[in-house]
mmCIF file of N, CA and C in Angstrom:
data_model
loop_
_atom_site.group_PDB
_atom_site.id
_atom_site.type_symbol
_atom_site.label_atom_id
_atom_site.label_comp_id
_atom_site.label_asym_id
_atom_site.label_seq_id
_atom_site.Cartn_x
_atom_site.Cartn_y
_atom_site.Cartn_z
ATOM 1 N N UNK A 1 186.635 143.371 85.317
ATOM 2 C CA UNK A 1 185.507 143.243 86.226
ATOM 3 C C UNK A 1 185.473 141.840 86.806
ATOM 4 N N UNK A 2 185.195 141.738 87.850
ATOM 5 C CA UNK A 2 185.027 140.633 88.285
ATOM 6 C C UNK A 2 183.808 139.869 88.128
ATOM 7 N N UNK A 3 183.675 138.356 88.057
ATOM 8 C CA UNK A 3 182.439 137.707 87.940
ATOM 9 C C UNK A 3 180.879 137.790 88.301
ATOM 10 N N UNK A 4 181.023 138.345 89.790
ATOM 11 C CA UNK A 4 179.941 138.812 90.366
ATOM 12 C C UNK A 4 179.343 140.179 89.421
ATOM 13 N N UNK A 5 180.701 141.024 89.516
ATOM 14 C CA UNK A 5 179.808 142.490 88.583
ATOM 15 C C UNK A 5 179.270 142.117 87.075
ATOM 16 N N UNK A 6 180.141 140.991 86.158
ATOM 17 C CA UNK A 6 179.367 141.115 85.597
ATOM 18 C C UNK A 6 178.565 139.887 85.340
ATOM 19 N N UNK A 7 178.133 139.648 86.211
ATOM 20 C CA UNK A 7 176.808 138.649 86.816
ATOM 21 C C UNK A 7 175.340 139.765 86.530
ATOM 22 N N UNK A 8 176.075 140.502 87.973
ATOM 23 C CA UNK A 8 174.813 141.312 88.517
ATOM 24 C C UNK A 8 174.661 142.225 87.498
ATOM 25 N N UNK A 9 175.560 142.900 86.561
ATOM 26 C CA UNK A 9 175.474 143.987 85.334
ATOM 27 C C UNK A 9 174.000 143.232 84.151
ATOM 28 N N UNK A 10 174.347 142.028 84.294
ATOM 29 C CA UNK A 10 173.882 141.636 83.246
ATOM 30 C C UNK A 10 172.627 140.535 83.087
ATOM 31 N N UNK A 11 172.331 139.925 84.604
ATOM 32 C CA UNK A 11 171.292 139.175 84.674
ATOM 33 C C UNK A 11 170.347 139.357 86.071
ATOM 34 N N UNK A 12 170.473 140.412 86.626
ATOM 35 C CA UNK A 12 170.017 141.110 88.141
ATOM 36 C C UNK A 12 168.741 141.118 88.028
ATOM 37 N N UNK A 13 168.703 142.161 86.761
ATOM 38 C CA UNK A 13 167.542 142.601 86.977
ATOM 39 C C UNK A 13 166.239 141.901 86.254
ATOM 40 N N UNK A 14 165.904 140.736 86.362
ATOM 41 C CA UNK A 14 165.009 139.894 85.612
ATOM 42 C C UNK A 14 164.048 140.441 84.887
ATOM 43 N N UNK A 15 162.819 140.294 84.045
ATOM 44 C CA UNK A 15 161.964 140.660 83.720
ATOM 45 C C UNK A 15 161.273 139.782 83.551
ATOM 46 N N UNK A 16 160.899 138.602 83.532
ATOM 47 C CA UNK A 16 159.781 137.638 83.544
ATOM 48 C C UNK A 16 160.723 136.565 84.371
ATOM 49 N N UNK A 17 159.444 135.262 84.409
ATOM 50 C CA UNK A 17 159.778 133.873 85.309
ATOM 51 C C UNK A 17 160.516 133.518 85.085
ATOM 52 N N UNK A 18 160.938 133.133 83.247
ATOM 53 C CA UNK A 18 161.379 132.504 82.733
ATOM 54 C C UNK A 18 163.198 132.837 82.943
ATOM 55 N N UNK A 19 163.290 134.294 82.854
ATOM 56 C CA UNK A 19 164.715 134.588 83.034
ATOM 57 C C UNK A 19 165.537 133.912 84.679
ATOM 58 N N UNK A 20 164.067 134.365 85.959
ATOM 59 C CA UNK A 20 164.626 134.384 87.360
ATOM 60 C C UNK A 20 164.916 133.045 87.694
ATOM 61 N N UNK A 21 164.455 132.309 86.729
ATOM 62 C CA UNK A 21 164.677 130.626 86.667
ATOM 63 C C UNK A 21 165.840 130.324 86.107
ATOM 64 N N UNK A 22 166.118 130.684 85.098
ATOM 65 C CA UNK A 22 168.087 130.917 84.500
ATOM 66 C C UNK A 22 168.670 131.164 85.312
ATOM 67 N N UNK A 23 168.272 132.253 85.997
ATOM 68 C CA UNK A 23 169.483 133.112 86.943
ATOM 69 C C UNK A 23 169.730 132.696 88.218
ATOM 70 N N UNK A 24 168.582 132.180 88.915
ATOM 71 C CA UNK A 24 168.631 130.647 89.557
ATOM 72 C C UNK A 24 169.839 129.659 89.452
ATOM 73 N N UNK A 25 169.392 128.707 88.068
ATOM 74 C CA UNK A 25 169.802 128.210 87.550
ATOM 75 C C UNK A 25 171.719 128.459 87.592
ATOM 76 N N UNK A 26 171.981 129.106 86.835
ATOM 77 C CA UNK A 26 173.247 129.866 87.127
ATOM 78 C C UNK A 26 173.644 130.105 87.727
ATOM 79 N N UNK A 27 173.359 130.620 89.036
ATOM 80 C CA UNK A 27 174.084 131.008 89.890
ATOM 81 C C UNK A 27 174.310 129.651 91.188
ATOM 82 N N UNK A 28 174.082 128.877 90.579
ATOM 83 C CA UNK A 28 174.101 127.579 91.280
ATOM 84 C C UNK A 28 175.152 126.920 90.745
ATOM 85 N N UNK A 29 176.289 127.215 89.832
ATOM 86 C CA UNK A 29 176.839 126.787 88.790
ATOM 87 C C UNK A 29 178.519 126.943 90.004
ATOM 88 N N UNK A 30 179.332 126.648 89.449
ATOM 89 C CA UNK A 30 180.199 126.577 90.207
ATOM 90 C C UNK A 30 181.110 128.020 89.789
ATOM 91 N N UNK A 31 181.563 128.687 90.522
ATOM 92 C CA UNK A 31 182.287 130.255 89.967
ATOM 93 C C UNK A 31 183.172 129.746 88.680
ATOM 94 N N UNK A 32 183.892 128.804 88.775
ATOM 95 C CA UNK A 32 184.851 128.598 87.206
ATOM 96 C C UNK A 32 183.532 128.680 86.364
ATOM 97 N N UNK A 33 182.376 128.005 86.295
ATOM 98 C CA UNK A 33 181.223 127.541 84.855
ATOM 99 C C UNK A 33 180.975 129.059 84.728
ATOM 100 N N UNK A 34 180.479 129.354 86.258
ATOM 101 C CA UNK A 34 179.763 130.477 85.935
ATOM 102 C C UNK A 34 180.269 131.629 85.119
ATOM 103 N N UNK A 35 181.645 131.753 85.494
ATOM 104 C CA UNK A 35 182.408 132.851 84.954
ATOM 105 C C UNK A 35 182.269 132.902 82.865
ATOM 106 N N UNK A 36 182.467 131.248 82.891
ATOM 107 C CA UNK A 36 182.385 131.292 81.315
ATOM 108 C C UNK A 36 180.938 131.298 80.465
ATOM 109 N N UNK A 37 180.020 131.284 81.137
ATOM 110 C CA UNK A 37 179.057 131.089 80.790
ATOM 111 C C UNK A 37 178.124 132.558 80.763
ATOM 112 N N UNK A 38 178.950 133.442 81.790
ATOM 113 C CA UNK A 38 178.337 134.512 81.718
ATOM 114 C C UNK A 38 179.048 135.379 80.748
ATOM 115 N N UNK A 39 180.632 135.107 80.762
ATOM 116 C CA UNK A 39 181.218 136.010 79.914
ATOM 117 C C UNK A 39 180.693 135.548 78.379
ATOM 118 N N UNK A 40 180.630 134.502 78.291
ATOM 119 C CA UNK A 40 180.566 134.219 76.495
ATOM 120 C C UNK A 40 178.791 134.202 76.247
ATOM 121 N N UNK A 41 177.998 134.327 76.944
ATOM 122 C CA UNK A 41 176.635 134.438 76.726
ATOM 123 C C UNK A 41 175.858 135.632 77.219
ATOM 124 N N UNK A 42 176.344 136.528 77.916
ATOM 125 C CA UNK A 42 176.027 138.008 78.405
ATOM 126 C C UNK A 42 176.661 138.917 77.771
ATOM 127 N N UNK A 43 178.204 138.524 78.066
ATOM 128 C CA UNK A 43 179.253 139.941 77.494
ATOM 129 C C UNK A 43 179.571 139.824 76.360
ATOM 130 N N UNK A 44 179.197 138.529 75.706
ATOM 131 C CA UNK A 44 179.531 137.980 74.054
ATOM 132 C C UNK A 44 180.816 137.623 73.816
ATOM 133 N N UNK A 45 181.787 137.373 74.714
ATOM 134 C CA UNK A 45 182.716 137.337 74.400
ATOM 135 C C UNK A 45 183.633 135.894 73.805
ATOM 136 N N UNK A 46 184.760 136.166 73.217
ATOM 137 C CA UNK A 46 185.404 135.038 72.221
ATOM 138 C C UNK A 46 185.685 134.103 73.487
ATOM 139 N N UNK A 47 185.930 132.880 72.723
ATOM 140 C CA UNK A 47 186.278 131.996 73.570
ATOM 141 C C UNK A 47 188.176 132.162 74.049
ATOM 142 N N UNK A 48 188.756 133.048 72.536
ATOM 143 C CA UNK A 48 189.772 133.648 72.951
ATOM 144 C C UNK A 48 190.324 134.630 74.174
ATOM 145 N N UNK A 49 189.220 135.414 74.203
ATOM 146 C CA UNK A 49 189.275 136.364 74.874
ATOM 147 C C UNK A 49 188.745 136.313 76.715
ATOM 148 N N UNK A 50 187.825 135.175 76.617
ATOM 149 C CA UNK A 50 188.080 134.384 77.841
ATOM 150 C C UNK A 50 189.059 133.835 78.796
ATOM 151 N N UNK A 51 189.776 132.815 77.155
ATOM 152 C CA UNK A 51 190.964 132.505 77.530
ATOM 153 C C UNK A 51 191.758 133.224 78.513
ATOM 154 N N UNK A 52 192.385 134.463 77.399
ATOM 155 C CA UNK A 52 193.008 135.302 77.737
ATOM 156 C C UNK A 52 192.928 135.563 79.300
ATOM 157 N N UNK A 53 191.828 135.899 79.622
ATOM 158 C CA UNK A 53 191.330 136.824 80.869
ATOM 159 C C UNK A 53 191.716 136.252 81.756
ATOM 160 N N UNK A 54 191.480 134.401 81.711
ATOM 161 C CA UNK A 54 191.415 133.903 82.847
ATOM 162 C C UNK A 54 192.928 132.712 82.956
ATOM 163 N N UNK A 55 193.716 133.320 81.936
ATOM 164 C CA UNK A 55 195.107 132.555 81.811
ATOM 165 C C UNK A 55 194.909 131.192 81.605
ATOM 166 N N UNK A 56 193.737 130.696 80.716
ATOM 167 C CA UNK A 56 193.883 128.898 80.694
ATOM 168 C C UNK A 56 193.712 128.925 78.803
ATOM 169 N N UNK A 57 193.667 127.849 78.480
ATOM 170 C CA UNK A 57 193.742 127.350 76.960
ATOM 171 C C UNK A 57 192.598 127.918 76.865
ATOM 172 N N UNK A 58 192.444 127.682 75.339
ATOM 173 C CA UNK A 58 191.066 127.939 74.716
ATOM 174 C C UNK A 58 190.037 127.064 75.362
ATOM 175 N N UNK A 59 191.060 125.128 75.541
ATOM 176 C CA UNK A 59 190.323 124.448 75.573
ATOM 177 C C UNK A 59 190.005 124.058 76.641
ATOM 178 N N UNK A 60 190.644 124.686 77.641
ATOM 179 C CA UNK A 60 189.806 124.979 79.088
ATOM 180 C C UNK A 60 188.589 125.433 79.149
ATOM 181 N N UNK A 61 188.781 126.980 78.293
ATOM 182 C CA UNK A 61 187.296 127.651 78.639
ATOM 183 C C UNK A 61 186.126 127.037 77.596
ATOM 184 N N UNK A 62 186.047 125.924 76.611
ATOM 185 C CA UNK A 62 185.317 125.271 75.743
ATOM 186 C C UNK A 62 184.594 124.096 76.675
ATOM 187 N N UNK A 63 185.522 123.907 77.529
ATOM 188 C CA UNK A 63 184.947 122.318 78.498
ATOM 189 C C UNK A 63 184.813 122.934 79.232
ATOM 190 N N UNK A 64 184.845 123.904 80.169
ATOM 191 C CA UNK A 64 183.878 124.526 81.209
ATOM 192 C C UNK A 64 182.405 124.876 80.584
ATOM 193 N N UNK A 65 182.485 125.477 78.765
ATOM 194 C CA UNK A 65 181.883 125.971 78.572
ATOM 195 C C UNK A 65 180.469 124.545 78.284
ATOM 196 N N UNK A 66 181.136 123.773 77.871
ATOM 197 C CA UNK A 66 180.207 121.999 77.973
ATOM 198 C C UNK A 66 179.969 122.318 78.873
ATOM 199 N N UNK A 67 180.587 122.060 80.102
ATOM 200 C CA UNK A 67 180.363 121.263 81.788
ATOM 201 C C UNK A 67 179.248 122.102 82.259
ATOM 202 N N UNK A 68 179.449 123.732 82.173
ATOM 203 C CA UNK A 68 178.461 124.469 82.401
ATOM 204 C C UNK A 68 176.822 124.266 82.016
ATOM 205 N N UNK A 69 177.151 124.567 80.423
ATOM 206 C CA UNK A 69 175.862 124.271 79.463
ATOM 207 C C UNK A 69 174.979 123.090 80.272
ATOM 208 N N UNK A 70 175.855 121.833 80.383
ATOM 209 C CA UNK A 70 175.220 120.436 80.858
ATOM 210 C C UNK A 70 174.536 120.532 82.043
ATOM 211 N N UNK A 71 175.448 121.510 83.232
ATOM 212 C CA UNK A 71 174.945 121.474 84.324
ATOM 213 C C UNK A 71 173.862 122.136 84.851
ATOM 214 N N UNK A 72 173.715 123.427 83.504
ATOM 215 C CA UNK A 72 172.463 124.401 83.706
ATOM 216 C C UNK A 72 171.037 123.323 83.428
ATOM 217 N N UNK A 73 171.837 122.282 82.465
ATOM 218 C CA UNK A 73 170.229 121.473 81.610
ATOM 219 C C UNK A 73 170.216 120.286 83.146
ATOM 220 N N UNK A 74 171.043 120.491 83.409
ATOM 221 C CA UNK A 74 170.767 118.823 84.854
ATOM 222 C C UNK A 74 169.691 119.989 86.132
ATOM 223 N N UNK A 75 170.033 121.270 86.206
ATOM 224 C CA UNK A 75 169.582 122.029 87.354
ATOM 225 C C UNK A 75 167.821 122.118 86.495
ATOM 226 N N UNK A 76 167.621 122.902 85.236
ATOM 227 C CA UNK A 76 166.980 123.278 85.156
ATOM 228 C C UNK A 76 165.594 121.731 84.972
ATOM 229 N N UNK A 77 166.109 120.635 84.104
ATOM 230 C CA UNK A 77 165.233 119.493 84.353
ATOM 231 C C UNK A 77 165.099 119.402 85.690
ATOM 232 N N UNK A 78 165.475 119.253 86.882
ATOM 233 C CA UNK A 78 165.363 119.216 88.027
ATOM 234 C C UNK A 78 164.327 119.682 88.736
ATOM 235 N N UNK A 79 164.597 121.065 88.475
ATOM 236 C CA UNK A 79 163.463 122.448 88.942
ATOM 237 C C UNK A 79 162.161 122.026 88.366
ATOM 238 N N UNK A 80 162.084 121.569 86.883
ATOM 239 C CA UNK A 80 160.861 121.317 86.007
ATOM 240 C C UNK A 80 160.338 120.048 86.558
ATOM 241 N N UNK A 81 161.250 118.878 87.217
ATOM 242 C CA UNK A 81 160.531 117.595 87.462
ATOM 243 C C UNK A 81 160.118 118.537 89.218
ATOM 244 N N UNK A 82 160.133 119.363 89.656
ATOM 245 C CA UNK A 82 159.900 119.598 91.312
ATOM 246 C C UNK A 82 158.432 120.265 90.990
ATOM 247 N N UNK A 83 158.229 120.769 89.896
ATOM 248 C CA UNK A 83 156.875 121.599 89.565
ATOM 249 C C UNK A 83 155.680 120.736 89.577
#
């Protein structure tokens, strides 16, 4: 599946503020973060099995998986200092 499907499979359909603010958040992320951030925190998947998918080291998809994490906390303080 590609990133978008399972984007939209898995964080589309919001149910409170708190989620449409993540998903926000996320989708502001750059397609490499996003990809790992959705696969290993939506689809659950190994950091192996990431790997795998997307042909890079483990320790590729571990430092996207930082760079991501960091960049969701730089977007989401952001949003919170605009309130």
């Amino acid at each position: 599946e590609s990133c978008e499907r399972l984007f939209e499979k898995y964080i589309s359909d919001s149910e409170c503020n708190y989620a449409d603010t993540l998903n926000e958040a996320i989708i502001k992320l750059s397609p490499k973060l996003r990809y790992v951030i959705v696969a290993y925190y939506y689809n659950e998947l190994s950091i192996k099995e990431i790997s795998s998918a997307l042909g890079v080291s483990e320790n590729v998809v571990l430092q996207r998986l930082r760079r991501g994490r960091l960049k969701l906390k730089d977007i989401l303080v952001e949003k919170v200092e605009l309130v």
